Structures are given as structure tokens and as C-alpha cells.
Amino acid sequence: DGCAGPGGKAALLGALAAERGAFLLASEKQPHRAGLVARALDGNPGPYQVIAADGTRPAWRPGSFDRVLVDVPCTGLGALRRRPEARWRRRPEDLDGFAPLQRGLLCNALEAVRVGGVVAYATCSPHLAETRAVVTDVLKQHPGTELLDARPLLPGVPGLGEGPDVQLWPHVHGTDAMYLALLRRTS
């Protein structure tokens, strides 16, 4: 889990990893948020480690992982139904500020997986500048990467679109406007 704070996803991933005999490394840049992740994982039965590390300057060797989740920092525009006050804190130029970070995190996540490994790129934004544009740009930079169809991983969820990525919508799915793309490193 490349952007693990505050730990909810890491706790779920840790439980799933424990069922499969896998190891979870949860990384969070901010030490106080890494502490929240450690608390969320406390009592998890499987092997795991929480570290405070910057995903744009990895503390691990390339090709170290089978799978990486990178739920990138974003504008949070997809969570406005739960946090309507956030609309007053965001400006159009915020998109430009997140773009290099999102691309850097995704590029480093791809380098962190072994050949055949999969990266899940997720964000709670519906804005194309934080979703498909990031994935498209990174695919161009990493020719040894393919985009996988994420829709089969969400069985029973209607209205997932043409794929291969998934954009969830509050008015269709009853969730935040979350985005998911799966990328496999092929060489």
C-alpha cells in the first residue's frame, strides 16, 4: 500500500494478505499518518510492516512486489457528497499541483512491481486530469506496461462503463466518485 494513511485500506489488505500467506508493506510519507496505519493494522494476524517513506523516492528496490496499491493524494472532488465544505478549499490550479505527484507515484509504483506484477491506481476524484490523463501519460512513459480490465473485479456493480478502467459515481453507485485503473508490468 503505497499511500497507506490513515490505514483503512491497509487493514483490509493486511487481512486479505494474511488469508493468502502474503506479506503487506504499508508505506506512508507522513510519520504521524504512518502511526495511524500501524494502529489500524494492530492485531492483524498476517505478517506486515508499516514504514514512513515517500513513494516518489522509494525505500525499496525495483521489482520488490507482486502488487502495489497507490491511492494517490488528490483534490478529493469525488468526496464532495460527504465533505461539501471542501468545495470552498479547492481552486482550479490545485489540479496542476497534484498532477506531478500523481504521475510520480504511479511511475514509482510500476517500477516497484516485478515483471507480471500489477499496480492499482486509485483516486477519489472524477476529474480526468487526476484519472485517465495520469494513466495515459504514465502508459506512454512505460511502454512495458498494459492496462487491464478492472470491471471483472467488481461483480454485481452495475454501470461500470466501457472500461477497462472504472469510474464510480455517487448518483449511479451510491459511493464517492472513485476511480480505479489496473496496470500490469509486462517487461
PDB file of N, CA, C and O in Angstrom, residues 7 16 26 49 54 56-57 64 67 74 78 80 96 99 114 122 124 127 132 137 155 172:
ATOM      1  N   GLY A   7      -5.093   4.285   7.018  1.00  0.00           N
ATOM      2  CA  GLY A   7      -4.937   2.879   7.341  1.00  0.00           C
ATOM      3  C   GLY A   7      -6.110   1.968   7.072  1.00  0.00           C
ATOM      4  O   GLY A   7      -5.985   0.751   7.255  1.00  0.00           O
ATOM      5  N   LEU A  16      -6.564  -9.590   3.927  1.00  0.00           N
ATOM      6  CA  LEU A  16      -6.555 -10.399   2.699  1.00  0.00           C
ATOM      7  C   LEU A  16      -5.199 -11.070   2.494  1.00  0.00           C
ATOM      8  O   LEU A  16      -5.129 -12.240   2.101  1.00  0.00           O
ATOM      9  N   ALA A  26       3.069  -1.448   4.207  1.00  0.00           N
ATOM     10  CA  ALA A  26       2.258  -0.239   4.142  1.00  0.00           C
ATOM     11  C   ALA A  26       3.180   0.953   4.326  1.00  0.00           C
ATOM     12  O   ALA A  26       3.857   1.070   5.335  1.00  0.00           O
ATOM     13  N   GLN A  49       4.423  -4.816   7.717  1.00  0.00           N
ATOM     14  CA  GLN A  49       5.317  -3.785   8.229  1.00  0.00           C
ATOM     15  C   GLN A  49       4.778  -2.439   7.776  1.00  0.00           C
ATOM     16  O   GLN A  49       4.300  -2.303   6.652  1.00  0.00           O
ATOM     17  N   ASP A  54       8.552   8.022   1.411  1.00  0.00           N
ATOM     18  CA  ASP A  54       7.994   8.793   0.305  1.00  0.00           C
ATOM     19  C   ASP A  54       7.942   7.903  -0.940  1.00  0.00           C
ATOM     20  O   ASP A  54       8.977   7.436  -1.418  1.00  0.00           O
ATOM     21  N   THR A  56       7.590   8.646  -3.895  1.00  0.00           N
ATOM     22  CA  THR A  56       8.288   9.195  -5.062  1.00  0.00           C
ATOM     23  C   THR A  56       9.795   9.012  -4.940  1.00  0.00           C
ATOM     24  O   THR A  56      10.526   9.254  -5.899  1.00  0.00           O
ATOM     25  N   ARG A  57      10.262   8.615  -3.744  1.00  0.00           N
ATOM     26  CA  ARG A  57      11.674   8.269  -3.514  1.00  0.00           C
ATOM     27  C   ARG A  57      11.686   6.975  -2.704  1.00  0.00           C
ATOM     28  O   ARG A  57      11.909   6.986  -1.502  1.00  0.00           O
ATOM     29  N   SER A  64      10.337  -5.274  -6.300  1.00  0.00           N
ATOM     30  CA  SER A  64      10.221  -5.937  -4.997  1.00  0.00           C
ATOM     31  C   SER A  64       8.852  -6.558  -4.726  1.00  0.00           C
ATOM     32  O   SER A  64       8.735  -7.412  -3.861  1.00  0.00           O
ATOM     33  N   ARG A  67       2.213  -6.919  -6.106  1.00  0.00           N
ATOM     34  CA  ARG A  67       1.097  -5.988  -6.297  1.00  0.00           C
ATOM     35  C   ARG A  67       1.352  -4.730  -5.480  1.00  0.00           C
ATOM     36  O   ARG A  67       1.880  -4.797  -4.375  1.00  0.00           O
ATOM     37  N   CYS A  74      -5.109  13.587  -3.877  1.00  0.00           N
ATOM     38  CA  CYS A  74      -5.815  14.242  -4.979  1.00  0.00           C
ATOM     39  C   CYS A  74      -6.636  15.415  -4.434  1.00  0.00           C
ATOM     40  O   CYS A  74      -6.607  15.698  -3.246  1.00  0.00           O
ATOM     41  N   GLY A  78     -14.179  13.919  -5.615  1.00  0.00           N
ATOM     42  CA  GLY A  78     -15.138  12.818  -5.618  1.00  0.00           C
ATOM     43  C   GLY A  78     -15.801  12.581  -4.286  1.00  0.00           C
ATOM     44  O   GLY A  78     -16.763  11.823  -4.198  1.00  0.00           O
ATOM     45  N   LEU A  80     -17.120  15.047  -2.381  1.00  0.00           N
ATOM     46  CA  LEU A  80     -17.884  16.245  -2.011  1.00  0.00           C
ATOM     47  C   LEU A  80     -19.228  15.922  -1.366  1.00  0.00           C
ATOM     48  O   LEU A  80     -19.723  16.703  -0.555  1.00  0.00           O
ATOM     49  N   ASP A  96      -3.265  21.231 -11.149  1.00  0.00           N
ATOM     50  CA  ASP A  96      -1.884  21.286 -11.634  1.00  0.00           C
ATOM     51  C   ASP A  96      -0.892  20.912 -10.545  1.00  0.00           C
ATOM     52  O   ASP A  96       0.148  20.326 -10.820  1.00  0.00           O
ATOM     53  N   ALA A  99      -0.893  16.926 -10.177  1.00  0.00           N
ATOM     54  CA  ALA A  99      -0.538  16.131 -11.360  1.00  0.00           C
ATOM     55  C   ALA A  99       0.876  15.538 -11.304  1.00  0.00           C
ATOM     56  O   ALA A  99       1.039  14.330 -11.506  1.00  0.00           O
ATOM     57  N   ARG A 114       7.386  -6.448  -9.801  1.00  0.00           N
ATOM     58  CA  ARG A 114       8.164  -7.329 -10.674  1.00  0.00           C
ATOM     59  C   ARG A 114       7.476  -7.394 -12.030  1.00  0.00           C
ATOM     60  O   ARG A 114       6.325  -6.984 -12.164  1.00  0.00           O
ATOM     61  N   ALA A 122      -5.620   4.353  -7.817  1.00  0.00           N
ATOM     62  CA  ALA A 122      -6.939   4.772  -7.353  1.00  0.00           C
ATOM     63  C   ALA A 122      -6.895   6.224  -6.902  1.00  0.00           C
ATOM     64  O   ALA A 122      -5.866   6.718  -6.436  1.00  0.00           O
ATOM     65  N   CYS A 124      -9.906   9.423  -5.385  1.00  0.00           N
ATOM     66  CA  CYS A 124     -11.294   9.799  -5.083  1.00  0.00           C
ATOM     67  C   CYS A 124     -11.640  11.091  -5.811  1.00  0.00           C
ATOM     68  O   CYS A 124     -12.200  12.014  -5.238  1.00  0.00           O
ATOM     69  N   HIS A 127     -12.188  13.829 -11.841  1.00  0.00           N
ATOM     70  CA  HIS A 127     -11.633  14.748 -12.837  1.00  0.00           C
ATOM     71  C   HIS A 127     -10.639  14.014 -13.732  1.00  0.00           C
ATOM     72  O   HIS A 127      -9.727  13.350 -13.238  1.00  0.00           O
ATOM     73  N   ARG A 132      -7.825   9.433 -15.901  1.00  0.00           N
ATOM     74  CA  ARG A 132      -7.364   8.886 -17.188  1.00  0.00           C
ATOM     75  C   ARG A 132      -6.149   9.600 -17.749  1.00  0.00           C
ATOM     76  O   ARG A 132      -5.292   8.965 -18.376  1.00  0.00           O
ATOM     77  N   ASP A 137      -0.708   9.169 -19.599  1.00  0.00           N
ATOM     78  CA  ASP A 137       0.654   9.711 -19.638  1.00  0.00           C
ATOM     79  C   ASP A 137       1.676   8.699 -19.139  1.00  0.00           C
ATOM     80  O   ASP A 137       2.750   8.536 -19.720  1.00  0.00           O
ATOM     81  N   PRO A 155     -17.813  -7.485  -9.491  1.00  0.00           N
ATOM     82  CA  PRO A 155     -19.018  -8.177  -9.955  1.00  0.00           C
ATOM     83  C   PRO A 155     -20.249  -7.663  -9.213  1.00  0.00           C
ATOM     84  O   PRO A 155     -20.186  -7.362  -8.027  1.00  0.00           O
ATOM     85  N   VAL A 172     -24.968   7.057  -9.402  1.00  0.00           N
ATOM     86  CA  VAL A 172     -25.164   5.742 -10.020  1.00  0.00           C
ATOM     87  C   VAL A 172     -24.873   4.616  -9.033  1.00  0.00           C
ATOM     88  O   VAL A 172     -25.631   3.655  -8.930  1.00  0.00           O
TER      89      VAL A 172
END
